[in-house]
Amino acid sequence: TASYCGFTRQYEGLEALYRRYRDRGLVVLGFPSNDFGQQEPGSNQQIAEFCANTFGVQFPMFAKSSVRGPEANPLFKQLAERTGTTPKWNFYKYLISRDGRTVLAYNSLTGPESKTLLRDLERPGGRLLRQGGMDASYVDLGDVQHLEFDYLHATRYRGATSGGATSTSSTG
């Protein structure tokens, strides 16, 4: 995600998606990154305040990190390995099934309200939410914690470092 991107308004849609499906197990995780066009220059505190005050973001946001290349955080390295694709721009999305066996990728043009994304979320045969919900439990979160990732919610900000950060509708 990024605060100064043409797709920044997708925060609204991601928050709406989170509110609509969280009781069914969907977790939306946001990963601010300055990888694309230097569109996320702010500190973790500034990002947290922007997301909360401008878009009412309540889904978990992590410390700013890299989401592609050799410096990518561990989760995005795993997602790239699983899908064969890396984020091409801000607000790239991954949809991960609860068991971690299904990982789908969506480019930045695919908004959170996209019929394609919503269909995949509830598609017959896959029904990602109806097969016990979704989480990122297959990811070794121990790696994430060692990099001192931190939630960015302004009300819970604890001074995260810019080291790296983790999805379930993951957006980078």
Short mmCIF file of C-alpha atoms in Angstrom, two decimals:
data_model
loop_
_atom_site.label_atom_id
_atom_site.label_comp_id
_atom_site.label_asym_id
_atom_site.label_seq_id
_atom_site.Cartn_x
_atom_site.Cartn_y
_atom_site.Cartn_z
CA THR A 1 0.00 0.00 0.00
CA ALA A 2 1.04 3.64 -0.30
CA SER A 3 -0.35 6.98 0.82
CA TYR A 4 0.49 8.89 -2.37
CA CYS A 5 -0.67 6.52 -5.09
CA GLY A 6 -3.49 6.67 -7.60
CA PHE A 7 -4.85 3.50 -5.95
CA THR A 8 -4.78 4.87 -2.39
CA ARG A 9 -8.58 5.14 -2.34
CA GLN A 10 -8.61 1.34 -2.33
CA TYR A 11 -8.09 1.62 1.44
CA GLU A 12 -11.83 2.36 1.62
CA GLY A 13 -12.73 -0.77 -0.30
CA LEU A 14 -10.31 -2.92 1.67
CA GLU A 15 -11.80 -1.68 4.93
CA ALA A 16 -15.33 -2.36 3.62
CA LEU A 17 -14.28 -5.87 2.55
CA TYR A 18 -12.76 -6.46 5.98
CA ARG A 19 -15.89 -5.30 7.79
CA ARG A 20 -18.16 -7.32 5.50
CA TYR A 21 -16.29 -10.62 5.82
CA ARG A 22 -14.29 -10.53 9.04
CA ASP A 23 -16.98 -12.40 10.99
CA ARG A 24 -16.58 -15.17 8.42
CA GLY A 25 -12.85 -15.31 8.90
CA LEU A 26 -11.35 -12.89 6.38
CA VAL A 27 -8.32 -10.99 7.58
CA VAL A 28 -7.06 -8.08 5.49
CA LEU A 29 -3.44 -7.18 6.15
CA GLY A 30 -1.79 -4.06 4.77
CA PHE A 31 1.90 -3.63 4.02
CA PRO A 32 3.03 -0.09 3.31
CA SER A 33 5.94 -0.01 0.89
CA ASN A 34 8.04 2.64 -0.73
CA ASP A 35 9.09 0.24 -3.52
CA PHE A 36 7.02 1.86 -6.26
CA GLY A 37 7.61 5.46 -7.26
CA GLN A 38 8.60 6.49 -3.72
CA GLN A 39 4.87 6.88 -2.96
CA GLU A 40 5.14 5.96 0.73
CA PRO A 41 7.82 8.30 2.10
CA GLY A 42 6.26 8.78 5.56
CA SER A 43 7.23 7.30 8.88
CA ASN A 44 5.27 4.41 10.34
CA GLN A 45 3.49 6.85 12.65
CA GLN A 46 2.51 9.12 9.72
CA ILE A 47 1.24 6.14 7.73
CA ALA A 48 -0.81 4.91 10.70
CA GLU A 49 -2.39 8.31 11.26
CA PHE A 50 -3.13 8.78 7.55
CA CYS A 51 -4.82 5.38 7.24
CA ALA A 52 -6.89 5.79 10.41
CA ASN A 53 -7.85 9.44 9.93
CA THR A 54 -8.44 9.47 6.18
CA PHE A 55 -9.97 6.05 5.55
CA GLY A 56 -10.91 4.71 9.00
CA VAL A 57 -8.67 1.70 8.47
CA GLN A 58 -9.09 -0.84 11.25
CA PHE A 59 -7.62 -3.89 9.55
CA PRO A 60 -4.04 -4.71 10.61
CA MET A 61 -1.34 -2.58 9.00
CA PHE A 62 2.31 -3.48 9.35
CA ALA A 63 5.49 -1.46 9.42
CA LYS A 64 6.75 -0.17 6.10
CA SER A 65 8.79 -2.81 4.31
CA SER A 66 9.90 -3.94 0.90
CA VAL A 67 7.52 -6.28 -0.94
CA ARG A 68 9.69 -7.31 -3.90
CA GLY A 69 13.28 -8.00 -4.78
CA PRO A 70 16.05 -9.24 -2.50
CA GLU A 71 14.92 -6.97 0.36
CA ALA A 72 11.29 -8.22 0.30
CA ASN A 73 9.88 -9.22 3.67
CA PRO A 74 9.58 -12.99 4.34
CA LEU A 75 5.84 -13.19 3.66
CA PHE A 76 6.12 -11.57 0.25
CA LYS A 77 9.04 -13.83 -0.63
CA GLN A 78 6.81 -16.81 0.16
CA LEU A 79 3.90 -15.37 -1.80
CA ALA A 80 6.13 -14.78 -4.83
CA GLU A 81 7.39 -18.35 -4.60
CA ARG A 82 3.86 -19.76 -4.31
CA THR A 83 2.31 -17.70 -7.12
CA GLY A 84 5.24 -17.07 -9.42
CA THR A 85 4.46 -13.34 -9.36
CA THR A 86 5.54 -10.35 -7.31
CA PRO A 87 3.74 -7.05 -6.75
CA LYS A 88 4.02 -4.84 -9.81
CA TRP A 89 2.73 -1.72 -8.04
CA ASN A 90 1.05 -0.56 -4.85
CA PHE A 91 -2.20 -2.27 -3.81
CA TYR A 92 -1.28 -5.59 -5.40
CA LYS A 93 -3.35 -8.25 -3.64
CA TYR A 94 -3.01 -11.88 -2.61
CA LEU A 95 -5.96 -13.97 -1.47
CA ILE A 96 -4.90 -16.94 0.66
CA SER A 97 -7.12 -19.82 1.71
CA ARG A 98 -7.19 -20.85 5.36
CA ASP A 99 -5.14 -23.98 4.68
CA GLY A 100 -2.64 -22.01 2.59
CA ARG A 101 -3.05 -24.33 -0.39
CA THR A 102 -4.76 -21.74 -2.57
CA VAL A 103 -3.03 -18.42 -3.18
CA LEU A 104 -4.44 -16.09 -5.82
CA ALA A 105 -2.85 -12.84 -6.99
CA TYR A 106 -4.59 -9.67 -8.25
CA ASN A 107 -3.00 -6.63 -9.84
CA SER A 108 -3.55 -3.10 -8.58
CA LEU A 109 -6.34 -2.47 -11.10
CA THR A 110 -8.43 -5.14 -9.37
CA GLY A 111 -10.22 -3.23 -6.64
CA PRO A 112 -11.45 -4.78 -3.40
CA GLU A 113 -15.03 -4.54 -4.71
CA SER A 114 -14.11 -6.32 -7.94
CA LYS A 115 -16.54 -9.02 -9.04
CA THR A 116 -13.55 -11.23 -9.83
CA LEU A 117 -12.08 -10.94 -6.35
CA LEU A 118 -15.47 -11.38 -4.66
CA ARG A 119 -16.25 -14.38 -6.85
CA ASP A 120 -12.94 -15.98 -5.95
CA LEU A 121 -13.57 -15.25 -2.29
CA GLU A 122 -16.81 -17.22 -2.37
CA ARG A 123 -16.56 -19.29 -5.53
CA PRO A 124 -18.28 -22.69 -5.62
CA GLY A 125 -15.78 -25.47 -5.30
CA GLY A 126 -13.27 -23.17 -3.63
CA ARG A 127 -15.48 -21.11 -1.37
CA LEU A 128 -12.52 -19.74 0.47
CA LEU A 129 -14.62 -18.28 3.25
CA ARG A 130 -17.03 -21.18 3.52
CA GLN A 131 -14.29 -23.72 4.14
CA GLY A 132 -13.52 -22.45 7.59
CA GLY A 133 -12.52 -18.89 6.82
CA MET A 134 -9.11 -17.52 6.01
CA ASP A 135 -5.96 -16.73 7.87
CA ALA A 136 -2.25 -16.57 7.30
CA SER A 137 -1.50 -19.48 9.65
CA TYR A 138 0.61 -21.36 7.11
CA VAL A 139 3.19 -18.59 7.18
CA ASP A 140 5.95 -18.95 9.75
CA LEU A 141 5.11 -15.86 11.74
CA GLY A 142 8.19 -16.39 13.88
CA ASP A 143 10.23 -14.98 11.00
CA VAL A 144 7.96 -11.97 10.92
CA GLN A 145 8.27 -11.27 14.64
CA HIS A 146 12.06 -11.44 14.50
CA LEU A 147 12.04 -8.58 12.02
CA GLU A 148 10.15 -6.47 14.56
CA PHE A 149 7.06 -5.95 12.46
CA ASP A 150 4.47 -3.92 14.22
CA TYR A 151 0.91 -2.91 13.64
CA LEU A 152 0.60 0.68 12.55
CA HIS A 153 -2.76 1.62 14.01
CA ALA A 154 -2.22 5.09 15.38
CA THR A 155 -3.94 4.21 18.66
CA ARG A 156 -1.66 1.19 19.15
CA TYR A 157 1.55 2.42 17.55
CA ARG A 158 4.57 1.26 19.52
CA GLY A 159 7.39 2.75 17.52
CA ALA A 160 7.91 0.02 14.93
CA THR A 161 11.13 0.05 13.01
CA SER A 162 11.27 0.08 9.25
CA GLY A 163 12.52 -3.46 8.92
CA GLY A 164 9.92 -5.45 7.21
CA ALA A 165 6.48 -6.75 7.75
CA THR A 166 3.06 -10.06 6.85
CA SER A 167 -1.75 -11.48 4.28
CA THR A 168 -4.85 -12.87 3.90
CA SER A 169 -6.10 -10.40 1.63
CA SER A 170 -2.66 -8.98 1.63
CA THR A 171 -1.97 -5.74 -0.09
CA GLY A 172 1.46 -4.39 -0.85
#
